[in-house]
Amino acid sequence: MTTVKETHDLAAYPPLLTGKHLDEITGTTGRHRANLINRSEFPRPIYVGKRSPRWRRSEFLAWLDAQSAGACDDE
């Protein structure tokens, strides 16, 4: 499971997050994120250019909330 690495003010991030933003927030790597995307366990990116993936902050927050809810269910 992926969790927020440390306390971040997620509202301070732009509406379209880069991979670097996600790595900073979650403490994971691009490879881990790609594996999650391939297993449909992470929001798919949108592309603002051929090689410029971005993630909607709202979708990421919804995914993060779902991860937190799942962690609570496991306890």
GROMACS .gro file of N, CA, C and O in nm:
model
  300
    1MET      N    1   0.083  -0.118   0.000
    1MET     CA    2   0.000   0.000   0.000
    1MET      C    3   0.088   0.124   0.000
    1MET      O    4   0.193   0.127   0.061
    2THR      N    5   0.043   0.226  -0.067
    2THR     CA    6   0.114   0.352  -0.072
    2THR      C    7   0.048   0.450   0.023
    2THR      O    8  -0.073   0.459   0.029
    3THR      N    9   0.129   0.522   0.096
    3THR     CA   10   0.076   0.623   0.187
    3THR      C   11   0.149   0.754   0.162
    3THR      O   12   0.253   0.758   0.098
    4VAL      N   13   0.094   0.860   0.216
    4VAL     CA   14   0.159   0.990   0.204
    4VAL      C   15   0.284   0.987   0.290
    4VAL      O   16   0.279   0.950   0.407
    5LYS      N   17   0.396   1.021   0.231
    5LYS     CA   18   0.526   1.013   0.296
    5LYS      C   19   0.532   1.097   0.423
    5LYS      O   20   0.577   1.054   0.526
    6GLU      N   21   0.488   1.216   0.415
    6GLU     CA   22   0.484   1.307   0.529
    6GLU      C   23   0.368   1.402   0.506
    6GLU      O   24   0.303   1.398   0.403
    7THR      N   25   0.342   1.486   0.602
    7THR     CA   26   0.229   1.577   0.588
    7THR      C   27   0.256   1.678   0.478
    7THR      O   28   0.354   1.751   0.482
    8HIS      N   29   0.169   1.679   0.379
    8HIS     CA   30   0.178   1.774   0.268
    8HIS      C   31   0.047   1.850   0.258
    8HIS      O   32  -0.059   1.792   0.281
    9ASP      N   33   0.055   1.976   0.223
    9ASP     CA   34  -0.066   2.052   0.195
    9ASP      C   35  -0.098   2.026   0.048
    9ASP      O   36  -0.046   2.095  -0.041
   10LEU      N   37  -0.179   1.926   0.022
   10LEU     CA   38  -0.206   1.884  -0.115
   10LEU      C   39  -0.280   1.991  -0.194
   10LEU      O   40  -0.270   1.994  -0.317
   11ALA      N   41  -0.350   2.080  -0.126
   11ALA     CA   42  -0.419   2.189  -0.196
   11ALA      C   43  -0.319   2.287  -0.256
   11ALA      O   44  -0.353   2.361  -0.348
   12ALA      N   45  -0.196   2.287  -0.206
   12ALA     CA   46  -0.093   2.378  -0.258
   12ALA      C   47  -0.037   2.330  -0.391
   12ALA      O   48   0.030   2.406  -0.461
   13TYR      N   49  -0.062   2.204  -0.426
   13TYR     CA   50  -0.011   2.151  -0.552
   13TYR      C   51  -0.102   2.194  -0.667
   13TYR      O   52  -0.220   2.220  -0.648
   14PRO      N   53  -0.049   2.198  -0.789
   14PRO     CA   54  -0.130   2.239  -0.904
   14PRO      C   55  -0.239   2.134  -0.934
   14PRO      O   56  -0.229   2.020  -0.890
   15PRO      N   57  -0.340   2.173  -1.013
   15PRO     CA   58  -0.448   2.079  -1.047
   15PRO      C   59  -0.400   1.957  -1.125
   15PRO      O   60  -0.460   1.851  -1.117
   16LEU      N   61  -0.293   1.973  -1.202
   16LEU     CA   62  -0.234   1.860  -1.275
   16LEU      C   63  -0.098   1.830  -1.214
   16LEU      O   64  -0.007   1.911  -1.219
   17LEU      N   65  -0.087   1.711  -1.155
   17LEU     CA   66   0.035   1.671  -1.086
   17LEU      C   67   0.131   1.600  -1.180
   17LEU      O   68   0.089   1.520  -1.264
   18THR      N   69   0.259   1.624  -1.162
   18THR     CA   70   0.362   1.554  -1.238
   18THR      C   71   0.402   1.428  -1.160
   18THR      O   72   0.368   1.412  -1.043
   19GLY      N   73   0.477   1.343  -1.225
   19GLY     CA   74   0.531   1.226  -1.157
   19GLY      C   75   0.619   1.267  -1.040
   19GLY      O   76   0.619   1.202  -0.935
   20LYS      N   77   0.694   1.374  -1.057
   20LYS     CA   78   0.779   1.424  -0.950
   20LYS      C   79   0.696   1.464  -0.828
   20LYS      O   80   0.733   1.435  -0.714
   21HIS      N   81   0.583   1.529  -0.852
   21HIS     CA   82   0.493   1.565  -0.742
   21HIS      C   83   0.447   1.438  -0.669
   21HIS      O   84   0.449   1.432  -0.546
   22LEU      N   85   0.405   1.338  -0.746
   22LEU     CA   86   0.354   1.215  -0.686
   22LEU      C   87   0.462   1.144  -0.607
   22LEU      O   88   0.436   1.092  -0.498
   23ASP      N   89   0.583   1.141  -0.661
   23ASP     CA   90   0.695   1.079  -0.589
   23ASP      C   91   0.720   1.152  -0.457
   23ASP      O   92   0.744   1.089  -0.354
   24GLU      N   93   0.714   1.283  -0.462
   24GLU     CA   94   0.736   1.365  -0.343
   24GLU      C   95   0.628   1.341  -0.238
   24GLU      O   96   0.657   1.328  -0.119
   25ILE      N   97   0.505   1.332  -0.282
   25ILE     CA   98   0.392   1.314  -0.191
   25ILE      C   99   0.390   1.174  -0.131
   25ILE      O  100   0.371   1.157  -0.010
   26THR      N  101   0.409   1.073  -0.214
   26THR     CA  102   0.393   0.934  -0.168
   26THR      C  103   0.523   0.868  -0.127
   26THR      O  104   0.520   0.767  -0.057
   27GLY      N  105   0.635   0.920  -0.172
   27GLY     CA  106   0.763   0.857  -0.141
   27GLY      C  107   0.789   0.732  -0.224
   27GLY      O  108   0.872   0.650  -0.188
   28THR      N  109   0.717   0.717  -0.335
   28THR     CA  110   0.736   0.601  -0.423
   28THR      C  111   0.815   0.642  -0.546
   28THR      O  112   0.855   0.757  -0.561
   29THR      N  113   0.835   0.548  -0.635
   29THR     CA  114   0.909   0.574  -0.758
   29THR      C  115   0.817   0.564  -0.879
   29THR      O  116   0.706   0.510  -0.870
   30GLY      N  117   0.865   0.613  -0.991
   30GLY     CA  118   0.791   0.603  -1.116
   30GLY      C  119   0.766   0.458  -1.155
   30GLY      O  120   0.660   0.425  -1.209
   31ARG      N  121   0.860   0.372  -1.128
   31ARG     CA  122   0.845   0.230  -1.162
   31ARG      C  123   0.731   0.168  -1.082
   31ARG      O  124   0.649   0.093  -1.134
   32HIS      N  125   0.726   0.201  -0.954
   32HIS     CA  126   0.618   0.148  -0.869
   32HIS      C  127   0.483   0.200  -0.919
   32HIS      O  128   0.386   0.123  -0.929
   33ARG      N  129   0.478   0.328  -0.952
   33ARG     CA  130   0.355   0.388  -1.004
   33ARG      C  131   0.313   0.320  -1.134
   33ARG      O  132   0.195   0.288  -1.154
   34ALA      N  133   0.408   0.294  -1.223
   34ALA     CA  134   0.379   0.227  -1.350
   34ALA      C  135   0.322   0.088  -1.326
   34ALA      O  136   0.227   0.047  -1.394
   35ASN      N  137   0.377   0.017  -1.229
   35ASN     CA  138   0.325  -0.116  -1.195
   35ASN      C  139   0.181  -0.107  -1.146
   35ASN      O  140   0.096  -0.188  -1.183
   36LEU      N  141   0.154  -0.008  -1.061
   36LEU     CA  142   0.017   0.011  -1.012
   36LEU      C  143  -0.078   0.046  -1.125
   36LEU      O  144  -0.191  -0.005  -1.130
   37ILE      N  145  -0.035   0.131  -1.216
   37ILE     CA  146  -0.118   0.169  -1.331
   37ILE      C  147  -0.147   0.047  -1.417
   37ILE      O  148  -0.261   0.024  -1.459
   38ASN      N  149  -0.045  -0.035  -1.443
   38ASN     CA  150  -0.063  -0.155  -1.525
   38ASN      C  151  -0.161  -0.253  -1.462
   38ASN      O  152  -0.228  -0.328  -1.532
   39ARG      N  153  -0.170  -0.253  -1.329
   39ARG     CA  154  -0.264  -0.340  -1.258
   39ARG      C  155  -0.396  -0.269  -1.229
   39ARG      O  156  -0.479  -0.320  -1.154
   40SER      N  157  -0.416  -0.151  -1.288
   40SER     CA  158  -0.537  -0.070  -1.268
   40SER      C  159  -0.560  -0.038  -1.121
   40SER      O  160  -0.673  -0.033  -1.073
   41GLU      N  161  -0.451  -0.014  -1.048
   41GLU     CA  162  -0.460   0.018  -0.906
   41GLU      C  163  -0.420   0.163  -0.878
   41GLU      O  164  -0.402   0.201  -0.763
   42PHE      N  165  -0.406   0.243  -0.983
   42PHE     CA  166  -0.367   0.383  -0.970
   42PHE      C  167  -0.432   0.458  -1.086
   42PHE      O  168  -0.447   0.402  -1.195
   43PRO      N  169  -0.469   0.584  -1.065
   43PRO     CA  170  -0.531   0.660  -1.175
   43PRO      C  171  -0.440   0.668  -1.297
   43PRO      O  172  -0.319   0.684  -1.284
   44ARG      N  173  -0.499   0.655  -1.413
   44ARG     CA  174  -0.423   0.666  -1.537
   44ARG      C  175  -0.390   0.813  -1.563
   44ARG      O  176  -0.469   0.901  -1.531
   45PRO      N  177  -0.275   0.839  -1.620
   45PRO     CA  178  -0.238   0.978  -1.648
   45PRO      C  179  -0.309   1.032  -1.772
   45PRO      O  180  -0.360   0.956  -1.854
   46ILE      N  181  -0.312   1.162  -1.781
   46ILE     CA  182  -0.349   1.229  -1.905
   46ILE      C  183  -0.219   1.288  -1.957
   46ILE      O  184  -0.124   1.309  -1.881
   47TYR      N  185  -0.212   1.311  -2.085
   47TYR     CA  186  -0.088   1.362  -2.144
   47TYR      C  187  -0.108   1.502  -2.197
   47TYR      O  188  -0.201   1.528  -2.271
   48VAL      N  189  -0.020   1.593  -2.156
   48VAL     CA  190  -0.023   1.730  -2.205
   48VAL      C  191   0.075   1.747  -2.320
   48VAL      O  192   0.085   1.852  -2.380
   49GLY      N  193   0.146   1.642  -2.351
   49GLY     CA  194   0.240   1.632  -2.463
   49GLY      C  195   0.269   1.485  -2.481
   49GLY      O  196   0.221   1.401  -2.405
   50LYS      N  197   0.347   1.451  -2.582
   50LYS     CA  198   0.375   1.309  -2.608
   50LYS      C  199   0.438   1.239  -2.487
   50LYS      O  200   0.410   1.124  -2.460
   51ARG      N  201   0.525   1.310  -2.417
   51ARG     CA  202   0.597   1.248  -2.307
   51ARG      C  203   0.579   1.325  -2.177
   51ARG      O  204   0.670   1.332  -2.094
   52SER      N  205   0.463   1.383  -2.158
   52SER     CA  206   0.437   1.464  -2.039
   52SER      C  207   0.311   1.418  -1.967
   52SER      O  208   0.206   1.482  -1.974
   53PRO      N  209   0.321   1.306  -1.893
   53PRO     CA  210   0.203   1.259  -1.821
   53PRO      C  211   0.173   1.349  -1.702
   53PRO      O  212   0.263   1.402  -1.637
   54ARG      N  213   0.045   1.366  -1.677
   54ARG     CA  214  -0.001   1.442  -1.561
   54ARG      C  215  -0.118   1.365  -1.500
   54ARG      O  216  -0.189   1.293  -1.568
   55TRP      N  217  -0.136   1.384  -1.371
   55TRP     CA  218  -0.247   1.322  -1.301
   55TRP      C  219  -0.333   1.432  -1.243
   55TRP      O  220  -0.282   1.528  -1.184
   56ARG      N  221  -0.464   1.417  -1.258
   56ARG     CA  222  -0.555   1.514  -1.199
   56ARG      C  223  -0.546   1.504  -1.048
   56ARG      O  224  -0.558   1.394  -0.991
   57ARG      N  225  -0.525   1.617  -0.983
   57ARG     CA  226  -0.513   1.618  -0.837
   57ARG      C  227  -0.638   1.559  -0.774
   57ARG      O  228  -0.629   1.480  -0.679
   58SER      N  229  -0.755   1.591  -0.828
   58SER     CA  230  -0.880   1.540  -0.772
   58SER      C  231  -0.886   1.387  -0.779
   58SER      O  232  -0.929   1.321  -0.684
   59GLU      N  233  -0.841   1.328  -0.890
   59GLU     CA  234  -0.840   1.182  -0.903
   59GLU      C  235  -0.738   1.119  -0.808
   59GLU      O  236  -0.763   1.014  -0.748
   60PHE      N  237  -0.623   1.184  -0.795
   60PHE     CA  238  -0.521   1.134  -0.704
   60PHE      C  239  -0.572   1.138  -0.560
   60PHE      O  240  -0.554   1.043  -0.485
   61LEU      N  241  -0.637   1.248  -0.522
   61LEU     CA  242  -0.689   1.259  -0.386
   61LEU      C  243  -0.796   1.154  -0.359
   61LEU      O  244  -0.801   1.095  -0.250
   62ALA      N  245  -0.881   1.128  -0.457
   62ALA     CA  246  -0.984   1.024  -0.443
   62ALA      C  247  -0.917   0.887  -0.425
   62ALA      O  248  -0.958   0.806  -0.341
   63TRP      N  249  -0.812   0.861  -0.503
   63TRP     CA  250  -0.738   0.735  -0.492
   63TRP      C  251  -0.673   0.726  -0.354
   63TRP      O  252  -0.680   0.622  -0.288
   64LEU      N  253  -0.614   0.836  -0.308
   64LEU     CA  254  -0.549   0.839  -0.178
   64LEU      C  255  -0.649   0.813  -0.066
   64LEU      O  256  -0.621   0.737   0.027
   65ASP      N  257  -0.768   0.873  -0.077
   65ASP     CA  258  -0.873   0.850   0.022
   65ASP      C  259  -0.915   0.702   0.023
   65ASP      O  260  -0.937   0.644   0.129
   66ALA      N  261  -0.925   0.643  -0.095
   66ALA     CA  262  -0.962   0.501  -0.105
   66ALA      C  263  -0.855   0.414  -0.040
   66ALA      O  264  -0.887   0.314   0.025
   67GLN      N  265  -0.728   0.451  -0.057
   67GLN     CA  266  -0.619   0.375   0.005
   67GLN      C  267  -0.629   0.385   0.157
   67GLN      O  268  -0.611   0.286   0.227
   68SER      N  269  -0.657   0.504   0.206
   68SER     CA  270  -0.670   0.523   0.350
   68SER      C  271  -0.788   0.446   0.405
   68SER      O  272  -0.780   0.385   0.512
   69ALA      N  273  -0.899   0.447   0.333
   69ALA     CA  274  -1.018   0.373   0.377
   69ALA      C  275  -0.989   0.223   0.379
   69ALA      O  276  -1.030   0.152   0.471
   70GLY      N  277  -0.916   0.174   0.280
   70GLY     CA  278  -0.879   0.033   0.275
   70GLY      C  279  -0.790  -0.006   0.390
   70GLY      O  280  -0.801  -0.115   0.446
   71ALA      N  281  -0.700   0.083   0.429
   71ALA     CA  282  -0.609   0.055   0.541
   71ALA      C  283  -0.689   0.047   0.671
   71ALA      O  284  -0.660  -0.035   0.757
   72CYS      N  285  -0.790   0.131   0.683
   72CYS     CA  286  -0.874   0.129   0.803
   72CYS      C  287  -0.956   0.001   0.809
   72CYS      O  288  -0.981  -0.054   0.915
   73ASP      N  289  -1.001  -0.047   0.694
   73ASP     CA  290  -1.081  -0.169   0.688
   73ASP      C  291  -0.999  -0.291   0.727
   73ASP      O  292  -1.053  -0.388   0.781
   74ASP      N  293  -0.868  -0.287   0.700
   74ASP     CA  294  -0.780  -0.400   0.728
   74ASP      C  295  -0.750  -0.414   0.877
   74ASP      O  296  -0.707  -0.519   0.922
   75GLU      N  297  -0.771  -0.308   0.952
   75GLU     CA  298  -0.734  -0.311   1.095
   75GLU      C  299  -0.838  -0.378   1.178
   75GLU      O  300  -0.945  -0.400   1.157
   0.00000   0.00000   0.00000
